[in-house]
Amino acid sequence: DDKTGFKIKKSKLRGVASNGMLCGASEIDLVDDIDGLLELPEDAPVGTDIREYLGLDNQILDISITPNRGDCFSVRGIAREISVINDLPVQLPEIPDNVVASDNGATPAVTVDAVEACPRYLLQSISNIDRSIDTPKWMQDALVQSGLRSHNFLVDMTNYVLMELGQPLHAFDADTIEGDIVVRLAQPDETITLLNEQTVTLTGDELVIADDKGALALAGVMGGQRSSVTDSTTNIVVESAFFNQLAIAARARRFGLHTDASQRFERGVDFELPKLALARACDLITTITGGEAGQIVTAE
């Protein structure tokens, strides 16, 4: 291969002549659905370049971003930067302004007690999501080529919007939320079990998302296990917010965490981005899975 300098040629393995090489999906940066060799469909044309057939013949830019350029932690941000430098137009995804809201799945009311730490907080419920639908191949490919593993559609969708627009999102299982949502500072010695199954004891200066029962998420860092989305979740509430950099900085590190969300919030996220990202997420979910969007609740 001219690009890698690695050439597959006829050779003997354990005394047996081999004319080729077999590999698994993960070895060529594809989604690894099975633990074993990658099997092509019966109608795969023999002799076709595998890069062309599997859509691997593309370009990936690996860019080091300095901490002061939080606006470049996304495809949208890099595209905008390149367009300014080279005086080129930017091609942004088409995002509907509003998805028609259904009466199903009422969005919880939101109160923000820590306004300085969270001056903008948006929630939207999406119900009756068809979980039998897998993540589309184009989305899986985009995530894998961005260095992220594909999980299930709801997780993949939030990761996709994160990489595309730069806005961290979080999806709660709507059926696990008790009462209304409050964005507040943690209570001293309050505990929360996070998505990674780590239970942390909060000191009181961390920002949390809570319901009537207690903390649901460590804001801007990681969600909690109690309200986590599972493979059987069909009703969700999507969070899209602006968290102040100083309210998030060092909180993840305190608990030995480093997440894609904290990485961006610590560097600064566009104040106008939460509404756009929520519209993008809602459009993707309703279009791909047939979910029904509820009203957007905004607190600012």
XYZ file of C-alpha atoms in Angstrom:
300
model
C 0.000 0.000 0.000
C 1.513 3.316 -1.133
C -0.101 5.290 1.704
C 1.017 3.164 4.649
C 4.155 1.544 3.300
C 2.726 -1.825 4.364
C 2.333 -4.345 1.552
C 0.338 -7.565 1.724
C 2.054 -10.249 -0.308
C 2.130 -14.008 -0.631
C 3.902 -15.618 2.303
C 4.069 -18.855 4.254
C 2.418 -19.148 7.665
C 3.214 -22.321 9.614
C 4.332 -23.931 6.354
C 1.129 -23.073 4.482
C 1.090 -20.580 1.603
C -1.133 -17.564 2.272
C -2.207 -15.206 -0.510
C -3.900 -12.592 1.599
C -4.714 -11.271 5.044
C -7.852 -11.375 7.174
C -8.768 -8.708 9.696
C -11.503 -7.551 12.031
C -13.492 -4.324 11.714
C -11.621 -2.584 14.541
C -8.316 -3.078 12.728
C -9.453 -0.774 9.921
C -11.279 1.783 12.097
C -14.790 0.442 11.581
C -17.505 -0.314 14.135
C -16.680 -3.734 15.601
C -20.094 -5.426 15.829
C -18.692 -8.945 16.233
C -15.730 -10.436 18.065
C -13.935 -11.883 15.090
C -13.267 -11.372 11.426
C -15.129 -8.793 9.360
C -17.507 -10.618 7.030
C -18.530 -8.875 3.818
C -21.964 -9.403 2.216
C -22.340 -12.101 -0.430
C -22.806 -9.453 -3.140
C -19.550 -7.619 -2.310
C -17.784 -7.221 -5.701
C -14.519 -9.181 -5.858
C -11.521 -7.058 -6.817
C -12.974 -3.735 -5.658
C -10.711 -1.536 -3.527
C -11.848 -2.178 0.063
C -11.361 1.496 0.938
C -13.853 2.495 -1.733
C -16.338 -0.267 -0.871
C -16.372 0.499 2.875
C -16.074 4.274 2.501
C -12.635 4.404 4.118
C -10.902 6.520 1.496
C -11.378 9.852 3.235
C -9.307 12.518 4.975
C -9.064 12.922 8.753
C -7.569 16.065 10.272
C -5.872 15.562 13.648
C -5.662 19.043 15.198
C -4.140 20.127 18.511
C -6.311 22.834 20.088
C -4.873 25.293 22.600
C -6.907 25.772 25.814
C -8.011 29.290 24.853
C -9.802 28.075 21.715
C -12.808 26.255 23.100
C -14.705 27.418 20.000
C -12.602 25.009 17.902
C -13.540 21.826 19.757
C -15.998 20.810 17.023
C -16.276 20.270 13.283
C -18.376 23.443 13.080
C -15.728 25.454 14.907
C -12.862 24.195 12.744
C -14.871 24.755 9.559
C -15.653 28.308 10.644
C -11.990 28.976 11.433
C -10.825 27.613 8.073
C -13.468 29.649 6.257
C -12.276 32.880 7.890
C -8.598 32.196 7.161
C -9.248 31.289 3.531
C -12.259 33.550 2.855
C -14.470 30.557 2.022
C -18.190 30.004 2.684
C -19.140 27.676 5.552
C -21.437 24.733 4.878
C -23.454 24.216 8.066
C -25.978 21.407 8.621
C -29.604 22.279 7.936
C -31.323 22.440 11.319
C -35.075 23.155 11.557
C -35.895 26.074 13.844
C -38.747 24.231 15.523
C -39.934 20.642 15.648
C -43.717 20.430 16.077
C -44.306 19.698 19.744
C -46.556 16.859 20.872
C -48.730 16.792 23.977
C -47.173 13.458 24.927
C -44.428 13.378 27.539
C -44.630 16.658 29.440
C -41.229 18.297 29.945
C -40.458 18.824 33.660
C -40.461 22.375 35.007
C -37.000 23.844 35.640
C -35.729 26.129 38.394
C -32.181 27.507 38.363
C -31.021 28.426 41.858
C -27.395 29.030 40.787
C -28.012 31.557 38.009
C -24.439 32.838 37.902
C -23.116 29.328 37.372
C -25.874 28.391 34.912
C -27.357 31.444 33.169
C -29.068 29.374 30.446
C -30.690 25.942 30.796
C -32.932 24.203 28.261
C -34.868 20.947 28.564
C -36.985 19.095 26.026
C -38.811 15.805 26.388
C -38.942 13.294 23.531
C -41.265 10.321 23.961
C -42.157 7.042 22.234
C -38.684 6.552 20.760
C -38.355 3.370 18.704
C -35.292 1.696 20.253
C -35.280 -1.123 17.712
C -33.668 1.319 15.280
C -29.886 1.186 15.233
C -27.553 4.145 14.835
C -27.360 4.959 11.101
C -24.125 3.820 9.451
C -23.168 7.380 8.470
C -23.341 8.438 12.113
C -21.428 5.376 13.338
C -18.708 6.006 10.755
C -18.431 9.671 11.737
C -18.061 8.780 15.420
C -15.500 6.024 14.867
C -13.440 8.273 12.604
C -13.589 10.936 15.323
C -12.119 8.512 17.843
C -15.381 7.609 19.619
C -16.945 4.167 20.017
C -20.522 3.570 18.919
C -22.844 2.543 21.804
C -26.573 2.885 21.121
C -28.515 5.482 19.194
C -29.280 7.898 22.047
C -25.689 7.948 23.316
C -24.368 8.125 19.755
C -26.671 11.029 18.928
C -25.477 13.183 21.839
C -21.850 12.350 20.967
C -22.484 13.210 17.332
C -23.935 16.644 18.159
C -21.041 17.217 20.572
C -18.473 16.533 17.830
C -20.426 18.370 15.147
C -21.437 21.560 16.977
C -19.340 21.561 20.165
C -22.272 21.596 22.601
C -22.326 18.879 25.289
C -25.812 17.400 25.723
C -27.197 15.009 28.284
C -30.202 12.687 27.995
C -32.095 11.643 31.138
C -34.488 8.712 31.259
C -37.724 10.684 31.695
C -39.448 7.868 33.602
C -36.844 8.024 36.398
C -37.217 11.747 37.139
C -39.271 12.518 40.239
C -40.873 15.968 40.262
C -39.271 19.048 38.742
C -35.662 19.793 37.803
C -33.509 22.131 39.889
C -30.065 23.408 38.919
C -28.321 24.113 42.218
C -25.090 23.849 44.152
C -24.491 20.534 45.842
C -25.149 20.108 49.536
C -22.062 19.303 51.637
C -21.565 15.509 51.877
C -24.274 14.874 49.250
C -23.468 11.761 47.210
C -24.167 10.732 43.624
C -23.367 7.545 41.729
C -22.153 8.527 38.266
C -22.534 6.761 34.931
C -19.132 5.118 35.382
C -20.489 3.528 38.617
C -18.228 5.769 40.712
C -19.916 7.150 43.842
C -18.594 10.581 44.778
C -19.139 12.691 47.874
C -19.697 16.335 47.002
C -18.256 19.222 48.985
C -20.829 21.928 48.258
C -19.285 24.036 45.498
C -20.141 21.634 42.661
C -23.067 22.384 40.353
C -25.631 19.591 40.151
C -28.837 18.836 38.278
C -31.377 17.474 40.754
C -34.987 16.364 41.095
C -37.135 15.962 44.208
C -35.185 12.854 45.214
C -31.663 14.278 44.887
C -28.818 14.856 42.459
C -29.265 13.440 38.962
C -26.030 14.646 37.383
C -22.779 16.433 38.084
C -23.405 19.436 35.826
C -21.080 19.798 32.878
C -19.130 16.673 33.819
C -21.125 13.424 33.924
C -24.658 12.147 34.398
C -25.827 9.979 37.265
C -26.667 6.302 37.135
C -30.181 6.689 38.555
C -31.445 8.606 35.524
C -29.191 6.982 32.937
C -30.536 6.029 29.529
C -30.597 2.266 28.934
C -31.307 0.130 25.868
C -34.962 -0.051 26.912
C -35.470 3.695 27.477
C -38.156 5.123 25.176
C -38.900 8.452 26.899
C -36.114 10.944 27.511
C -35.497 14.515 28.563
C -32.621 16.207 26.735
C -30.557 18.852 28.540
C -28.724 21.593 26.661
C -27.191 24.297 28.831
C -24.563 26.968 29.227
C -22.441 26.452 32.323
C -19.997 29.106 33.488
C -16.364 28.066 33.026
C -15.467 28.826 36.655
C -18.375 26.686 37.884
C -17.038 23.632 36.021
C -13.247 24.173 36.138
C -11.376 21.635 38.325
C -14.583 19.851 39.396
C -13.979 16.856 37.105
C -10.328 16.625 38.120
C -11.333 16.625 41.782
C -12.973 13.235 41.276
C -10.394 11.882 38.858
C -12.640 12.483 35.858
C -11.955 13.934 32.428
C -14.915 13.944 30.062
C -15.694 15.390 26.646
C -18.280 17.628 28.324
C -15.972 18.996 31.041
C -13.204 19.509 28.487
C -15.453 21.883 26.546
C -17.235 23.652 29.400
C -13.919 24.356 31.137
C -12.705 26.110 27.975
C -15.939 27.936 27.223
C -18.929 27.074 25.045
C -20.841 29.528 22.846
C -23.665 31.093 24.910
C -26.017 30.906 21.891
C -25.243 27.260 21.091
C -27.560 25.350 23.501
C -30.744 26.199 21.557
C -29.205 25.262 18.198
C -27.775 21.983 19.521
C -31.067 21.015 21.161
C -32.886 21.608 17.866
C -30.299 19.453 16.078
C -30.632 16.619 18.597
C -34.419 16.741 18.563
C -34.505 16.715 14.748
C -32.150 13.702 14.590
C -34.113 11.698 17.172
C -37.569 12.410 15.760
C -36.469 11.909 12.141
C -34.561 8.665 12.689
C -36.605 6.974 15.429
C -40.035 8.564 15.076
C -39.965 9.995 18.602
C -42.415 12.735 19.556
C -40.962 16.044 20.746
C -42.433 17.847 23.735
C -42.311 21.537 24.587
C -38.954 23.211 25.291
C -38.641 24.527 28.841
C -36.113 27.349 29.247
C -34.686 28.829 32.422
C -32.345 31.826 32.222
